């Protein structure tokens, strides 16, 4: 009898989780559809004007792949005078680093590889998190803006490897970093969205809460469209829903290029995301229903699309405290 009651209780919980997931996804579809109707003619016109010389989506995706996560040491890439500091960052040996920095304190803000990486870039790549925190404390806000050969700042690296605490330490010291783009035109928030790891959901949550809405910023125009499509592609449906509620025009806003997609087009290309288009076993649906994080909702009163290109009063607008389940 006890086993039966436990099974029934687990069954009810599973049913509620699945229903909550489906409601979130369906609400996103309904919101996108309602806003998309306003821009339908633009989308159809854009599709008719697609040029033959435009890169295919597969080519664009291939071009946007970041450098390998492989952490093999490349001796030929190290600037000779900083080899000791490089080794310390690579190994996470703070004692070795502090000894070197006593004689050469400026090295903490120098690029120590021919790929323009700082010791901070190296330590983040190697996930030497305690070492990283100590380096951030010693660096000036300006030094944190140094970009590597792929135009990635240390905040991009923290976003890629999914460390919320490091991202917070860096962004708190220099908030401008949330607006800086790498060679793929991604701000750190989008970098966090398109990569996967143990700490990714927390990092996405944090970066979304501190990334401000600014003129020509990450929530504007083609940049915003790309961010929305990335959120949908990475199954952050509640983040996508939050974005279209704040900036309704993003639904029909195309990503860059004549073959660019808008958020609505991206979503209808993913019928498997919805109950009517997915044939999942019970255990697949159970796992899928658990893919969510809590995120602060945006300040809808002060942070709307109408302010996107005409007002600077909301340039500092960020998320306010209210929980959202981010799928």
XYZ file of C-alpha atoms in Angstrom:
327
model
C 0.000 0.000 0.000
C 2.802 2.398 0.908
C 4.590 1.679 -2.371
C 1.366 2.319 -4.239
C 0.861 5.675 -2.519
C 4.471 6.702 -3.263
C 4.086 5.703 -6.907
C 0.840 7.675 -7.201
C 2.486 10.704 -5.576
C 5.451 10.527 -7.952
C 3.049 10.122 -10.859
C 1.149 13.263 -9.861
C 4.424 15.194 -9.524
C 5.578 14.029 -12.938
C 2.267 15.032 -14.494
C 2.448 18.508 -12.949
C 6.045 19.013 -14.119
C 5.184 17.998 -17.672
C 2.081 20.202 -17.728
C 4.082 23.189 -16.433
C 6.691 22.675 -19.168
C 4.048 22.445 -21.874
C 2.253 25.557 -20.614
C 5.489 27.550 -20.716
C 6.263 26.409 -24.250
C 2.715 26.978 -25.449
C 2.619 30.447 -23.905
C 5.792 31.319 -25.746
C 4.299 30.122 -29.031
C 1.085 32.086 -28.454
C 2.992 35.251 -27.537
C 5.266 34.924 -30.540
C 2.283 34.290 -32.821
C 0.363 37.315 -31.548
C 3.316 39.634 -32.041
C 4.380 37.992 -35.270
C 1.105 38.809 -37.001
C 2.112 42.468 -36.880
C 5.258 41.829 -38.864
C 4.153 38.992 -41.147
C 4.415 41.022 -44.339
C 7.987 42.016 -43.524
C 8.990 38.393 -43.003
C 7.388 37.209 -46.258
C 9.011 40.054 -48.144
C 12.365 39.258 -46.620
C 12.078 35.585 -47.613
C 11.275 36.523 -51.209
C 14.360 38.709 -51.410
C 16.814 36.059 -50.225
C 19.927 36.235 -52.373
C 21.802 33.273 -53.855
C 25.123 34.690 -52.701
C 24.181 34.582 -49.008
C 25.862 31.947 -46.835
C 23.761 28.940 -45.845
C 22.712 28.593 -42.216
C 25.015 25.589 -41.785
C 27.972 27.623 -43.026
C 27.112 30.455 -40.663
C 26.868 28.073 -37.705
C 30.201 26.482 -38.601
C 31.809 29.902 -38.747
C 30.469 30.759 -35.301
C 32.066 27.799 -33.554
C 34.459 29.003 -30.850
C 37.990 27.773 -30.558
C 38.465 24.311 -29.139
C 38.071 23.759 -25.427
C 41.195 21.587 -25.545
C 43.522 22.717 -22.791
C 46.801 21.390 -24.128
C 49.760 23.596 -23.387
C 51.250 25.254 -26.450
C 54.820 26.233 -25.641
C 55.262 28.027 -28.959
C 52.390 30.362 -28.110
C 53.863 31.608 -24.818
C 55.716 34.925 -24.640
C 59.097 33.920 -23.214
C 59.314 36.526 -20.474
C 55.962 35.423 -19.061
C 56.473 31.655 -19.190
C 56.563 31.330 -15.394
C 53.289 33.223 -15.031
C 51.732 31.173 -17.817
C 52.742 27.931 -16.106
C 51.347 29.192 -12.807
C 47.998 30.080 -14.410
C 47.923 26.810 -16.314
C 48.551 24.811 -13.133
C 46.597 27.064 -10.771
C 49.702 27.565 -8.646
C 49.128 30.876 -6.858
C 52.359 30.623 -4.859
C 54.393 30.519 -8.058
C 52.348 33.351 -9.550
C 52.638 35.607 -6.500
C 56.400 35.136 -6.400
C 56.651 36.160 -10.046
C 54.314 39.122 -9.579
C 56.427 40.494 -6.718
C 59.141 41.331 -9.223
C 56.826 42.017 -12.159
C 53.457 43.222 -10.821
C 52.433 44.742 -14.168
C 52.431 41.257 -15.725
C 48.986 40.569 -14.288
C 47.632 42.985 -16.901
C 49.807 41.914 -19.825
C 49.064 39.541 -22.670
C 51.281 36.532 -22.078
C 50.603 34.538 -25.272
C 50.773 35.377 -28.946
C 47.010 34.799 -29.047
C 46.711 37.934 -26.910
C 45.618 36.011 -23.809
C 46.204 37.266 -20.284
C 46.973 35.027 -17.337
C 43.291 35.416 -16.495
C 42.221 33.959 -19.854
C 44.521 30.969 -19.280
C 43.371 30.343 -15.717
C 39.690 30.471 -16.736
C 40.324 28.095 -19.637
C 41.930 25.669 -17.171
C 39.105 26.243 -14.637
C 41.508 27.277 -11.877
C 38.725 29.168 -10.135
C 40.475 30.087 -6.876
C 43.454 31.341 -8.876
C 41.085 33.300 -11.128
C 39.452 35.120 -8.207
C 42.852 36.247 -6.922
C 43.846 37.545 -10.348
C 40.601 39.504 -10.744
C 41.233 41.218 -7.409
C 44.605 42.481 -8.685
C 43.427 43.649 -12.105
C 42.075 47.069 -12.997
C 38.663 47.386 -14.695
C 40.431 48.475 -17.887
C 42.673 45.396 -17.910
C 39.588 43.175 -17.774
C 38.624 44.559 -21.191
C 41.635 42.936 -22.878
C 40.495 40.655 -25.693
C 42.206 37.553 -27.000
C 42.694 36.696 -30.679
C 38.998 35.872 -30.971
C 37.971 39.159 -29.338
C 36.824 37.345 -26.215
C 37.152 39.080 -22.868
C 37.615 37.212 -19.612
C 33.849 37.587 -19.069
C 33.203 35.753 -22.339
C 35.489 32.986 -21.064
C 33.674 32.785 -17.726
C 30.371 32.637 -19.607
C 31.659 29.881 -21.885
C 32.811 27.716 -18.977
C 29.721 28.465 -16.888
C 31.094 29.948 -13.677
C 28.622 32.398 -12.167
C 30.883 33.490 -9.286
C 33.731 34.405 -11.619
C 31.348 36.135 -14.034
C 29.977 38.140 -11.103
C 33.450 39.101 -9.858
C 34.444 40.319 -13.330
C 31.192 42.064 -14.295
C 30.926 43.767 -10.898
C 34.352 45.275 -11.405
C 33.610 46.407 -14.966
C 29.899 46.413 -15.941
C 30.781 47.552 -19.479
C 31.969 44.032 -20.233
C 28.390 42.781 -20.524
C 28.037 44.869 -23.709
C 31.318 43.874 -25.356
C 31.238 41.490 -28.335
C 33.565 38.765 -29.493
C 34.430 37.951 -33.118
C 31.080 36.170 -33.475
C 29.251 39.359 -32.392
C 28.162 37.698 -29.166
C 27.955 39.423 -25.812
C 28.785 37.227 -22.772
C 25.087 36.518 -22.145
C 24.709 34.876 -25.543
C 27.992 33.016 -25.088
C 26.544 31.522 -21.900
C 23.281 30.655 -23.655
C 24.825 28.739 -26.555
C 27.188 26.604 -24.464
C 26.361 23.830 -22.049
C 27.872 22.887 -18.710
C 27.127 22.191 -15.066
C 26.986 25.852 -14.086
C 25.525 27.237 -17.282
C 21.971 27.892 -16.126
C 23.173 29.916 -13.127
C 25.541 31.888 -15.327
C 22.766 32.647 -17.832
C 20.530 33.746 -14.982
C 23.148 36.106 -13.586
C 24.230 37.604 -16.910
C 20.628 38.189 -17.961
C 20.019 40.079 -14.731
C 22.984 42.447 -15.227
C 23.025 42.936 -19.007
C 21.547 46.358 -19.611
C 19.254 47.503 -22.397
C 21.200 50.101 -24.368
C 20.997 51.697 -27.793
C 22.302 49.185 -30.356
C 22.789 46.788 -27.465
C 22.199 43.024 -27.172
C 18.412 43.392 -27.005
C 18.177 45.622 -30.086
C 17.546 44.882 -33.769
C 19.445 42.012 -35.378
C 21.481 41.532 -32.205
C 18.299 41.002 -30.201
C 16.924 38.676 -32.869
C 20.074 36.579 -32.696
C 19.854 36.459 -28.906
C 16.206 35.384 -29.083
C 16.970 32.661 -31.641
C 19.866 31.427 -29.508
C 17.589 31.219 -26.464
C 15.060 29.174 -28.439
C 17.743 26.959 -29.967
C 19.221 26.247 -26.527
C 15.770 25.487 -25.049
C 15.655 28.542 -22.777
C 11.994 29.067 -23.623
C 11.128 31.225 -20.624
C 14.064 33.498 -21.377
C 12.755 33.766 -24.945
C 9.288 34.525 -23.595
C 10.730 37.193 -21.303
C 12.534 38.778 -24.260
C 9.461 38.973 -26.506
C 7.388 40.425 -23.682
C 9.968 43.164 -23.203
C 10.655 43.705 -26.901
C 7.669 42.499 -28.983
C 9.209 43.535 -32.296
C 11.976 40.960 -31.853
C 9.466 38.321 -32.920
C 9.667 39.450 -36.552
C 13.101 41.075 -36.377
C 15.531 39.101 -38.582
C 19.001 38.037 -37.641
C 21.798 39.501 -39.742
C 21.826 38.760 -43.498
C 19.168 38.368 -46.174
C 18.601 34.757 -45.112
C 18.259 35.743 -41.458
C 15.628 34.086 -39.307
C 13.279 35.734 -36.868
C 12.240 34.229 -33.549
C 8.898 32.966 -34.823
C 10.536 31.182 -37.753
C 13.078 29.599 -35.427
C 10.355 28.314 -33.144
C 8.152 26.812 -35.878
C 11.235 24.969 -37.139
C 11.258 23.140 -33.777
C 7.878 21.322 -33.597
C 9.429 18.686 -31.351
C 9.523 21.306 -28.591
C 5.757 21.113 -28.217
C 3.473 18.315 -27.100
C 1.665 18.158 -30.433
C 4.901 17.696 -32.345
C 6.928 15.491 -30.025
C 6.829 11.720 -29.647
C 8.686 11.210 -26.373
C 8.704 8.282 -24.023
C 7.604 8.934 -20.439
C 11.188 9.056 -19.164
C 12.270 11.460 -21.934
C 9.378 13.762 -21.058
C 10.309 13.556 -17.387
C 13.932 14.562 -18.025
C 12.860 17.282 -20.462
C 10.428 18.726 -17.930
C 13.242 19.221 -15.427
C 15.395 21.379 -17.707
C 14.810 24.794 -16.181
C 16.411 27.474 -14.043
C 15.021 30.339 -12.000
C 15.762 33.755 -13.431
C 14.851 37.312 -12.506
C 12.148 38.715 -14.715
C 12.755 41.939 -16.643
C 11.482 45.320 -15.591
C 8.630 45.446 -18.077
C 7.535 48.913 -16.956
C 10.873 50.586 -17.624
C 12.586 48.292 -20.096
C 10.428 48.105 -23.219
C 11.164 48.033 -26.909
C 9.683 51.463 -27.476
C 12.748 52.822 -25.664
C 15.111 50.825 -27.855
C 16.242 53.520 -30.261
C 14.720 56.695 -28.917
C 15.401 56.906 -25.203
C 18.513 56.787 -23.089
C 16.555 56.909 -19.862
C 16.400 53.140 -19.644
C 19.942 52.396 -20.709
C 20.682 51.111 -17.243
C 17.523 49.000 -17.008
C 18.124 45.433 -15.877
C 16.024 42.621 -14.507
C 14.109 43.108 -11.284
C 13.648 40.460 -8.608
C 10.843 38.092 -9.585
C 11.312 34.400 -10.287
C 10.804 32.923 -13.747
C 11.287 29.261 -14.622
C 13.735 29.343 -17.489
C 13.417 26.215 -19.581
